[in-house]
Amino acid sequence: YGLGFNKIPMYCDNKSAIALCCNNVQHSWSKHIDIRYHFIKEQVENGVIELYFVNTEYQLADLFIKALGRDRIEFLINKLGMRSFTPDTLKQLMDEVDE
């Protein structure tokens, strides 16, 4: 129908995974990869997804999948544009709504 769309950016901190998805050569050492992981490779080949490398330090998904220290959590929350409320701040906000 002539409709165009932008590729979906996907950020990955594993250069080997990016290389496997972007290279059409099948290697003997990659044959053990589960079939479900080939979905991303197919989407890259179809032009739906574009893979980008991001250093582990800036991997924002870590906030949701890893146990992190307070400083690291605050850094990632800030990068995502999120806000972190203390229990006292939440109580103040609730009191304002009740008034």
N, CA, C and O atoms as a Tinker XYZ file with bonds, in Angstrom:
   396  protein
     1  N      0.808000   -1.203000    0.000000    73     2
     2  CA     0.000000    0.000000    0.000000    64     1     3
     3  C      0.845000    1.257000    0.000000    63     2     4     5
     4  O      0.308000    2.365000    0.027000    81     3
     5  N      2.121000    1.106000   -0.029000    73     3     6
     6  CA     3.005000    2.259000   -0.080000    64     5     7
     7  C      3.208000    2.944000    1.256000    63     6     8     9
     8  O      3.774000    4.036000    1.311000    81     7
     9  N      2.756000    2.320000    2.338000    73     7    10
    10  CA     2.954000    2.917000    3.654000    64     9    11
    11  C      4.370000    2.629000    4.123000    63    10    12    13
    12  O      4.860000    1.507000    3.996000    81    11
    13  N      5.018000    3.637000    4.658000    73    11    14
    14  CA     6.366000    3.447000    5.181000    64    13    15
    15  C      6.370000    3.625000    6.688000    63    14    16    17
    16  O      5.483000    4.270000    7.246000    81    15
    17  N      7.345000    3.069000    7.327000    73    15    18
    18  CA     7.487000    3.246000    8.762000    64    17    19
    19  C      8.960000    3.191000    9.119000    63    18    20    21
    20  O      9.780000    2.631000    8.391000    81    19
    21  N      9.268000    3.779000   10.244000    73    19    22
    22  CA    10.646000    3.770000   10.718000    64    21    23
    23  C     10.972000    2.409000   11.328000    63    22    24    25
    24  O     10.109000    1.736000   11.891000    81    23
    25  N     12.220000    2.032000   11.202000    73    23    26
    26  CA    12.660000    0.784000   11.828000    64    25    27
    27  C     12.619000    0.949000   13.345000    63    26    28    29
    28  O     12.839000    2.038000   13.875000    81    27
    29  N     12.338000   -0.133000   14.013000    73    27    30
    30  CA    12.309000   -0.129000   15.474000    64    29    31
    31  C     13.743000   -0.260000   15.973000    63    30    32    33
    32  O     14.417000   -1.240000   15.653000    81    31
    33  N     14.226000    0.722000   16.762000    73    31    34
    34  CA    15.590000    0.595000   17.285000    64    33    35
    35  C     15.623000   -0.401000   18.445000    63    34    36    37
    36  O     14.758000   -0.380000   19.321000    81    35
    37  N     16.618000   -1.258000   18.437000    73    35    38
    38  CA    16.805000   -2.217000   19.517000    64    37    39
    39  C     18.250000   -2.104000   19.972000    63    38    40    41
    40  O     19.174000   -2.273000   19.176000    81    39
    41  N     18.443000   -1.819000   21.252000    73    39    42
    42  CA    19.774000   -1.591000   21.798000    64    41    43
    43  C     20.250000   -2.842000   22.513000    63    42    44    45
    44  O     19.544000   -3.408000   23.348000    81    43
    45  N     21.455000   -3.262000   22.174000    73    43    46
    46  CA    22.003000   -4.512000   22.688000    64    45    47
    47  C     23.437000   -4.272000   23.160000    63    46    48    49
    48  O     24.187000   -3.535000   22.521000    81    47
    49  N     23.815000   -4.892000   24.276000    73    47    50
    50  CA    25.180000   -4.731000   24.783000    64    49    51
    51  C     26.047000   -5.946000   24.450000    63    50    52    53
    52  O     27.058000   -6.186000   25.109000    81    51
    53  N     25.658000   -6.703000   23.438000    73    51    54
    54  CA    26.398000   -7.889000   23.035000    64    53    55
    55  C     26.726000   -7.791000   21.544000    63    54    56    57
    56  O     25.859000   -7.987000   20.693000    81    55
    57  N     27.988000   -7.485000   21.241000    73    55    58
    58  CA    28.399000   -7.316000   19.842000    64    57    59
    59  C     28.280000   -8.615000   19.046000    63    58    60    61
    60  O     27.996000   -8.580000   17.848000    81    59
    61  N     28.491000   -9.744000   19.690000    73    59    62
    62  CA    28.373000  -11.028000   18.991000    64    61    63
    63  C     26.938000  -11.281000   18.551000    63    62    64    65
    64  O     26.702000  -11.781000   17.452000    81    63
    65  N     25.987000  -10.939000   19.400000    73    63    66
    66  CA    24.577000  -11.120000   19.040000    64    65    67
    67  C     24.204000  -10.232000   17.861000    63    66    68    69
    68  O     23.468000  -10.655000   16.969000    81    67
    69  N     24.710000   -9.006000   17.856000    73    67    70
    70  CA    24.445000   -8.090000   16.741000    64    69    71
    71  C     25.060000   -8.639000   15.461000    63    70    72    73
    72  O     24.431000   -8.610000   14.404000    81    71
    73  N     26.289000   -9.138000   15.556000    73    71    74
    74  CA    26.963000   -9.685000   14.374000    64    73    75
    75  C     26.202000  -10.882000   13.810000    63    74    76    77
    76  O     26.073000  -11.013000   12.592000    81    75
    77  N     25.698000  -11.753000   14.677000    73    75    78
    78  CA    24.930000  -12.909000   14.215000    64    77    79
    79  C     23.656000  -12.487000   13.492000    63    78    80    81
    80  O     23.268000  -13.099000   12.497000    81    79
    81  N     23.009000  -11.439000   13.997000    73    79    82
    82  CA    21.759000  -10.985000   13.382000    64    81    83
    83  C     21.990000  -10.261000   12.066000    63    82    84    85
    84  O     21.145000  -10.312000   11.173000    81    83
    85  N     23.112000   -9.596000   11.939000    73    83    86
    86  CA    23.360000   -8.782000   10.746000    64    85    87
    87  C     24.120000   -9.529000    9.661000    63    86    88    89
    88  O     24.179000   -9.059000    8.524000    81    87
    89  N     24.701000  -10.677000    9.980000    73    87    90
    90  CA    25.485000  -11.437000    9.020000    64    89    91
    91  C     24.677000  -12.651000    8.570000    63    90    92    93
    92  O     24.239000  -13.447000    9.401000    81    91
    93  N     24.483000  -12.795000    7.289000    73    91    94
    94  CA    23.660000  -13.885000    6.765000    64    93    95
    95  C     24.376000  -15.232000    6.723000    63    94    96    97
    96  O     23.772000  -16.235000    6.343000    81    95
    97  N     25.637000  -15.272000    7.101000    73    95    98
    98  CA    26.397000  -16.520000    7.073000    64    97    99
    99  C     26.020000  -17.363000    8.287000    63    98   100   101
   100  O     25.974000  -16.857000    9.409000    81    99
   101  N     25.755000  -18.626000    8.066000    73    99   102
   102  CA    25.429000  -19.534000    9.158000    64   101   103
   103  C     26.718000  -20.191000    9.634000    63   102   104   105
   104  O     27.384000  -20.881000    8.862000    81   103
   105  N     27.071000  -19.986000   10.884000    73   103   106
   106  CA    28.294000  -20.558000   11.446000    64   105   107
   107  C     27.967000  -21.831000   12.218000    63   106   108   109
   108  O     26.880000  -21.965000   12.781000    81   107
   109  N     28.908000  -22.754000   12.237000    73   107   110
   110  CA    28.686000  -24.002000   12.965000    64   109   111
   111  C     28.534000  -23.741000   14.462000    63   110   112   113
   112  O     27.825000  -24.477000   15.149000    81   111
   113  N     29.200000  -22.690000   14.977000    73   111   114
   114  CA    29.114000  -22.413000   16.404000    64   113   115
   115  C     27.830000  -21.687000   16.773000    63   114   116   117
   116  O     27.572000  -21.466000   17.956000    81   115
   117  N     27.021000  -21.311000   15.792000    73   115   118
   118  CA    25.760000  -20.636000   16.103000    64   117   119
   119  C     24.549000  -21.545000   15.927000    63   118   120   121
   120  O     23.417000  -21.107000   16.132000    81   119
   121  N     24.768000  -22.793000   15.552000    73   119   122
   122  CA    23.631000  -23.671000   15.289000    64   121   123
   123  C     22.917000  -24.107000   16.568000    63   122   124   125
   124  O     21.792000  -24.603000   16.505000    81   123
   125  N     23.550000  -23.929000   17.717000    73   123   126
   126  CA    22.923000  -24.324000   18.974000    64   125   127
   127  C     21.885000  -23.310000   19.457000    63   126   128   129
   128  O     21.192000  -23.566000   20.441000    81   127
   129  N     21.767000  -22.181000   18.790000    73   127   130
   130  CA    20.837000  -21.140000   19.214000    64   129   131
   131  C     19.406000  -21.623000   19.007000    63   130   132   133
   132  O     19.068000  -22.158000   17.952000    81   131
   133  N     18.583000  -21.433000   20.012000    73   131   134
   134  CA    17.185000  -21.854000   19.974000    64   133   135
   135  C     16.441000  -21.142000   18.844000    63   134   136   137
   136  O     16.723000  -19.984000   18.536000    81   135
   137  N     15.513000  -21.828000   18.246000    73   135   138
   138  CA    14.750000  -21.306000   17.111000    64   137   139
   139  C     14.079000  -19.971000   17.440000    63   138   140   141
   140  O     14.034000  -19.085000   16.587000    81   139
   141  N     13.560000  -19.811000   18.654000    73   139   142
   142  CA    12.820000  -18.589000   18.986000    64   141   143
   143  C     13.697000  -17.344000   18.912000    63   142   144   145
   144  O     13.185000  -16.237000   18.740000    81   143
   145  N     15.024000  -17.512000   19.042000    73   143   146
   146  CA    15.912000  -16.356000   18.983000    64   145   147
   147  C     16.188000  -15.914000   17.549000    63   146   148   149
   148  O     16.740000  -14.838000   17.318000    81   147
   149  N     15.808000  -16.737000   16.608000    73   147   150
   150  CA    15.986000  -16.358000   15.206000    64   149   151
   151  C     14.957000  -15.316000   14.774000    63   150   152   153
   152  O     15.089000  -14.716000   13.707000    81   151
   153  N     13.941000  -15.100000   15.595000    73   151   154
   154  CA    12.911000  -14.103000   15.282000    64   153   155
   155  C     13.528000  -12.726000   15.069000    63   154   156   157
   156  O     13.192000  -12.035000   14.107000    81   155
   157  N     14.436000  -12.321000   15.967000    73   155   158
   158  CA    15.071000  -11.005000   15.852000    64   157   159
   159  C     15.863000  -10.926000   14.555000    63   158   160   161
   160  O     15.800000   -9.920000   13.848000    81   159
   161  N     16.605000  -11.978000   14.238000    73   159   162
   162  CA    17.383000  -11.990000   12.995000    64   161   163
   163  C     16.471000  -11.812000   11.787000    63   162   164   165
   164  O     16.794000  -11.064000   10.864000    81   163
   165  N     15.337000  -12.496000   11.793000    73   163   166
   166  CA    14.389000  -12.369000   10.682000    64   165   167
   167  C     13.857000  -10.942000   10.571000    63   166   168   169
   168  O     13.694000  -10.417000    9.470000    81   167
   169  N     13.590000  -10.325000   11.710000    73   167   170
   170  CA    13.061000   -8.959000   11.691000    64   169   171
   171  C     14.116000   -7.961000   11.210000    63   170   172   173
   172  O     13.783000   -6.976000   10.552000    81   171
   173  N     15.377000   -8.212000   11.534000    73   171   174
   174  CA    16.467000   -7.367000   11.027000    64   173   175
   175  C     16.558000   -7.520000    9.514000    63   174   176   177
   176  O     16.679000   -6.530000    8.792000    81   175
   177  N     16.501000   -8.757000    9.036000    73   175   178
   178  CA    16.572000   -9.016000    7.591000    64   177   179
   179  C     15.390000   -8.401000    6.843000    63   178   180   181
   180  O     15.536000   -7.967000    5.701000    81   179
   181  N     14.213000   -8.363000    7.488000    73   179   182
   182  CA    13.016000   -7.798000    6.867000    64   181   183
   183  C     12.961000   -6.275000    6.971000    63   182   184   185
   184  O     12.058000   -5.642000    6.425000    81   183
   185  N     13.932000   -5.692000    7.674000    73   183   186
   186  CA    13.972000   -4.238000    7.797000    64   185   187
   187  C     13.018000   -3.672000    8.823000    63   186   188   189
   188  O     12.716000   -2.479000    8.790000    81   187
   189  N     12.537000   -4.500000    9.737000    73   187   190
   190  CA    11.611000   -4.046000   10.771000    64   189   191
   191  C     12.373000   -3.498000   11.972000    63   190   192   193
   192  O     11.978000   -2.494000   12.564000    81   191
   193  N     13.466000   -4.165000   12.324000    73   191   194
   194  CA    14.267000   -3.797000   13.496000    64   193   195
   195  C     15.661000   -3.393000   13.046000    63   194   196   197
   196  O     16.218000   -3.969000   12.112000    81   195
   197  N     16.218000   -2.395000   13.725000    73   195   198
   198  CA    17.612000   -2.016000   13.504000    64   197   199
   199  C     18.341000   -2.136000   14.838000    63   198   200   201
   200  O     17.913000   -1.568000   15.843000    81   199
   201  N     19.443000   -2.877000   14.839000    73   199   202
   202  CA    20.197000   -3.122000   16.067000    64   201   203
   203  C     21.286000   -2.079000   16.256000    63   202   204   205
   204  O     21.966000   -1.685000   15.308000    81   203
   205  N     21.439000   -1.642000   17.499000    73   203   206
   206  CA    22.481000   -0.689000   17.865000    64   205   207
   207  C     23.228000   -1.230000   19.074000    63   206   208   209
   208  O     22.635000   -1.836000   19.966000    81   207
   209  N     24.527000   -1.004000   19.091000    73   207   210
   210  CA    25.327000   -1.399000   20.251000    64   209   211
   211  C     25.267000   -0.297000   21.296000    63   210   212   213
   212  O     25.353000    0.888000   20.974000    81   211
   213  N     25.121000   -0.697000   22.534000    73   211   214
   214  CA    25.166000    0.241000   23.650000    64   213   215
   215  C     26.027000   -0.403000   24.740000    63   214   216   217
   216  O     25.873000   -1.585000   25.048000    81   215
   217  N     26.928000    0.384000   25.313000    73   215   218
   218  CA    27.767000   -0.135000   26.394000    64   217   219
   219  C     26.895000   -0.586000   27.559000    63   218   220   221
   220  O     25.824000   -0.028000   27.798000    81   219
   221  N     27.356000   -1.583000   28.269000    73   219   222
   222  CA    26.617000   -2.106000   29.409000    64   221   223
   223  C     26.292000   -1.006000   30.408000    63   222   224   225
   224  O     25.243000   -1.034000   31.052000    81   223
   225  N     27.189000   -0.040000   30.536000    73   223   226
   226  CA    26.982000    1.065000   31.478000    64   225   227
   227  C     25.696000    1.835000   31.183000    63   226   228   229
   228  O     25.071000    2.374000   32.096000    81   227
   229  N     25.306000    1.886000   29.924000    73   227   230
   230  CA    24.127000    2.660000   29.531000    64   229   231
   231  C     22.945000    1.779000   29.131000    63   230   232   233
   232  O     22.010000    2.257000   28.488000    81   231
   233  N     22.976000    0.514000   29.500000    73   231   234
   234  CA    21.879000   -0.394000   29.164000    64   233   235
   235  C     20.727000   -0.134000   30.134000    63   234   236   237
   236  O     20.740000   -0.605000   31.272000    81   235
   237  N     19.739000    0.617000   29.673000    73   235   238
   238  CA    18.645000    1.052000   30.530000    64   237   239
   239  C     17.776000   -0.104000   31.011000    63   238   240   241
   240  O     17.130000    0.004000   32.053000    81   239
   241  N     17.751000   -1.194000   30.275000    73   239   242
   242  CA    16.937000   -2.348000   30.668000    64   241   243
   243  C     17.434000   -2.969000   31.971000    63   242   244   245
   244  O     16.679000   -3.673000   32.642000    81   243
   245  N     18.680000   -2.724000   32.336000    73   243   246
   246  CA    19.225000   -3.280000   33.577000    64   245   247
   247  C     18.384000   -2.887000   34.785000    63   246   248   249
   248  O     18.318000   -3.630000   35.764000    81   247
   249  N     17.746000   -1.737000   34.721000    73   247   250
   250  CA    16.909000   -1.264000   35.821000    64   249   251
   251  C     15.808000   -2.275000   36.132000    63   250   252   253
   252  O     15.410000   -2.421000   37.288000    81   251
   253  N     15.322000   -2.964000   35.122000    73   251   254
   254  CA    14.196000   -3.868000   35.286000    64   253   255
   255  C     14.589000   -5.330000   35.452000    63   254   256   257
   256  O     13.753000   -6.152000   35.830000    81   255
   257  N     15.850000   -5.671000   35.174000    73   255   258
   258  CA    16.210000   -7.094000   35.172000    64   257   259
   259  C     17.359000   -7.460000   36.106000    63   258   260   261
   260  O     17.682000   -8.640000   36.245000    81   259
   261  N     17.981000   -6.474000   36.746000    73   259   262
   262  CA    19.129000   -6.772000   37.598000    64   261   263
   263  C     18.989000   -6.114000   38.963000    63   262   264   265
   264  O     18.323000   -5.090000   39.116000    81   263
   265  N     19.627000   -6.723000   39.941000    73   263   266
   266  CA    19.718000   -6.107000   41.258000    64   265   267
   267  C     20.827000   -5.064000   41.192000    63   266   268   269
   268  O     21.970000   -5.386000   40.867000    81   267
   269  N     20.489000   -3.820000   41.498000    73   267   270
   270  CA    21.442000   -2.719000   41.354000    64   269   271
   271  C     21.532000   -1.917000   42.641000    63   270   272   273
   272  O     20.629000   -1.941000   43.477000    81   271
   273  N     22.642000   -1.208000   42.778000    73   271   274
   274  CA    22.813000   -0.316000   43.908000    64   273   275
   275  C     22.004000    0.962000   43.729000    63   274   276   277
   276  O     21.545000    1.267000   42.628000    81   275
   277  N     21.836000    1.699000   44.811000    73   275   278
   278  CA    21.022000    2.919000   44.802000    64   277   279
   279  C     21.508000    3.931000   43.764000    63   278   280   281
   280  O     20.697000    4.483000   43.020000    81   279
   281  N     22.822000    4.184000   43.704000    73   279   282
   282  CA    23.357000    5.164000   42.753000    64   281   283
   283  C     23.057000    4.755000   41.313000    63   282   284   285
   284  O     22.689000    5.589000   40.486000    81   283
   285  N     23.217000    3.476000   41.025000    73   283   286
   286  CA    22.966000    2.979000   39.666000    64   285   287
   287  C     21.483000    3.107000   39.302000    63   286   288   289
   288  O     21.140000    3.495000   38.185000    81   287
   289  N     20.621000    2.779000   40.248000    73   287   290
   290  CA    19.179000    2.904000   40.018000    64   289   291
   291  C     18.811000    4.356000   39.744000    63   290   292   293
   292  O     18.061000    4.639000   38.810000    81   291
   293  N     19.330000    5.275000   40.548000    73   291   294
   294  CA    19.021000    6.693000   40.351000    64   293   295
   295  C     19.537000    7.192000   39.007000    63   294   296   297
   296  O     18.869000    7.992000   38.352000    81   295
   297  N     20.714000    6.733000   38.585000    73   295   298
   298  CA    21.265000    7.118000   37.283000    64   297   299
   299  C     20.344000    6.657000   36.154000    63   298   300   301
   300  O     20.017000    7.436000   35.259000    81   299
   301  N     19.927000    5.391000   36.198000    73   299   302
   302  CA    19.083000    4.841000   35.139000    64   301   303
   303  C     17.689000    5.464000   35.136000    63   302   304   305
   304  O     17.124000    5.713000   34.071000    81   303
   305  N     17.137000    5.715000   36.313000    73   303   306
   306  CA    15.830000    6.378000   36.402000    64   305   307
   307  C     15.900000    7.750000   35.760000    63   306   308   309
   308  O     14.991000    8.146000   35.030000    81   307
   309  N     16.975000    8.475000   36.030000    73   307   310
   310  CA    17.164000    9.801000   35.441000    64   309   311
   311  C     17.269000    9.714000   33.918000    63   310   312   313
   312  O     16.669000   10.523000   33.211000    81   311
   313  N     18.028000    8.737000   33.408000    73   311   314
   314  CA    18.197000    8.574000   31.960000    64   313   315
   315  C     16.879000    8.232000   31.268000    63   314   316   317
   316  O     16.649000    8.635000   30.128000    81   315
   317  N     16.016000    7.490000   31.958000    73   315   318
   318  CA    14.722000    7.124000   31.391000    64   317   319
   319  C     13.690000    8.247000   31.516000    63   318   320   321
   320  O     12.602000    8.165000   30.946000    81   319
   321  N     14.040000    9.288000   32.262000    73   319   322
   322  CA    13.091000   10.381000   32.461000    64   321   323
   323  C     12.015000   10.036000   33.478000    63   322   324   325
   324  O     10.943000   10.641000   33.494000    81   323
   325  N     12.309000    9.068000   34.316000    73   323   326
   326  CA    11.354000    8.657000   35.346000    64   325   327
   327  C     11.615000    9.451000   36.620000    63   326   328   329
   328  O     12.640000   10.120000   36.754000    81   327
   329  N     10.683000    9.367000   37.539000    73   327   330
   330  CA    10.865000    9.999000   38.836000    64   329   331
   331  C     10.778000    8.937000   39.913000    63   330   332   333
   332  O      9.993000    7.993000   39.819000    81   331
   333  N     11.585000    9.105000   40.919000    73   331   334
   334  CA    11.596000    8.177000   42.035000    64   333   335
   335  C     11.078000    8.909000   43.268000    63   334   336   337
   336  O     11.650000    9.918000   43.681000    81   335
   337  N     10.004000    8.407000   43.851000    73   335   338
   338  CA     9.415000    9.055000   45.014000    64   337   339
   339  C      9.758000    8.287000   46.279000    63   338   340   341
   340  O      9.703000    7.058000   46.311000    81   339
   341  N     10.107000    9.022000   47.308000    73   339   342
   342  CA    10.308000    8.418000   48.619000    64   341   343
   343  C      8.926000    8.210000   49.236000    63   342   344   345
   344  O      7.957000    8.820000   48.783000    81   343
   345  N      8.818000    7.370000   50.249000    73   343   346
   346  CA     7.517000    7.194000   50.911000    64   345   347
   347  C      6.953000    8.513000   51.447000    63   346   348   349
   348  O      5.742000    8.734000   51.402000    81   347
   349  N      7.831000    9.392000   51.954000    73   347   350
   350  CA     7.363000   10.689000   52.467000    64   349   351
   351  C      6.768000   11.543000   51.353000    63   350   352   353
   352  O      5.733000   12.183000   51.542000    81   351
   353  N      7.422000   11.552000   50.192000    73   351   354
   354  CA     6.916000   12.323000   49.057000    64   353   355
   355  C      5.564000   11.780000   48.609000    63   354   356   357
   356  O      4.658000   12.556000   48.305000    81   355
   357  N      5.419000   10.471000   48.565000    73   355   358
   358  CA     4.143000    9.871000   48.178000    64   357   359
   359  C      3.037000   10.235000   49.158000    63   358   360   361
   360  O      1.903000   10.491000   48.755000    81   359
   361  N      3.369000   10.259000   50.450000    73   359   362
   362  CA     2.379000   10.637000   51.466000    64   361   363
   363  C      1.953000   12.085000   51.274000    63   362   364   365
   364  O      0.767000   12.397000   51.372000    81   363
   365  N      2.913000   12.978000   51.001000    73   363   366
   366  CA     2.581000   14.383000   50.763000    64   365   367
   367  C      1.673000   14.525000   49.548000    63   366   368   369
   368  O      0.717000   15.299000   49.584000    81   367
   369  N      1.948000   13.806000   48.496000    73   367   370
   370  CA     1.112000   13.865000   47.300000    64   369   371
   371  C     -0.303000   13.363000   47.586000    63   370   372   373
   372  O     -1.276000   13.939000   47.099000    81   371
   373  N     -0.420000   12.306000   48.365000    73   371   374
   374  CA    -1.742000   11.787000   48.735000    64   373   375
   375  C     -2.508000   12.797000   49.574000    63   374   376   377
   376  O     -3.713000   12.971000   49.393000    81   375
   377  N     -1.807000   13.469000   50.500000    73   375   378
   378  CA    -2.453000   14.478000   51.345000    64   377   379
   379  C     -2.952000   15.647000   50.507000    63   378   380   381
   380  O     -4.018000   16.194000   50.788000    81   379
   381  N     -2.194000   16.041000   49.475000    73   379   382
   382  CA    -2.606000   17.139000   48.597000    64   381   383
   383  C     -3.873000   16.773000   47.831000    63   382   384   385
   384  O     -4.743000   17.621000   47.631000    81   383
   385  N     -3.979000   15.534000   47.409000    73   383   386
   386  CA    -5.162000   15.084000   46.665000    64   385   387
   387  C     -6.387000   15.078000   47.566000    63   386   388   389
   388  O     -7.486000   15.420000   47.129000    81   387
   389  N     -6.199000   14.688000   48.825000    73   387   390
   390  CA    -7.313000   14.625000   49.771000    64   389   391
   391  C     -7.852000   16.009000   50.118000    63   390   392   393
   392  O     -9.020000   16.137000   50.483000    81   391
   393  N     -7.027000   17.043000   50.010000    73   391   394
   394  CA    -7.452000   18.400000   50.393000    64   393   395
   395  C     -8.302000   19.025000   49.397000    63   394   396
   396  O     -8.735000   20.163000   49.581000    81   395
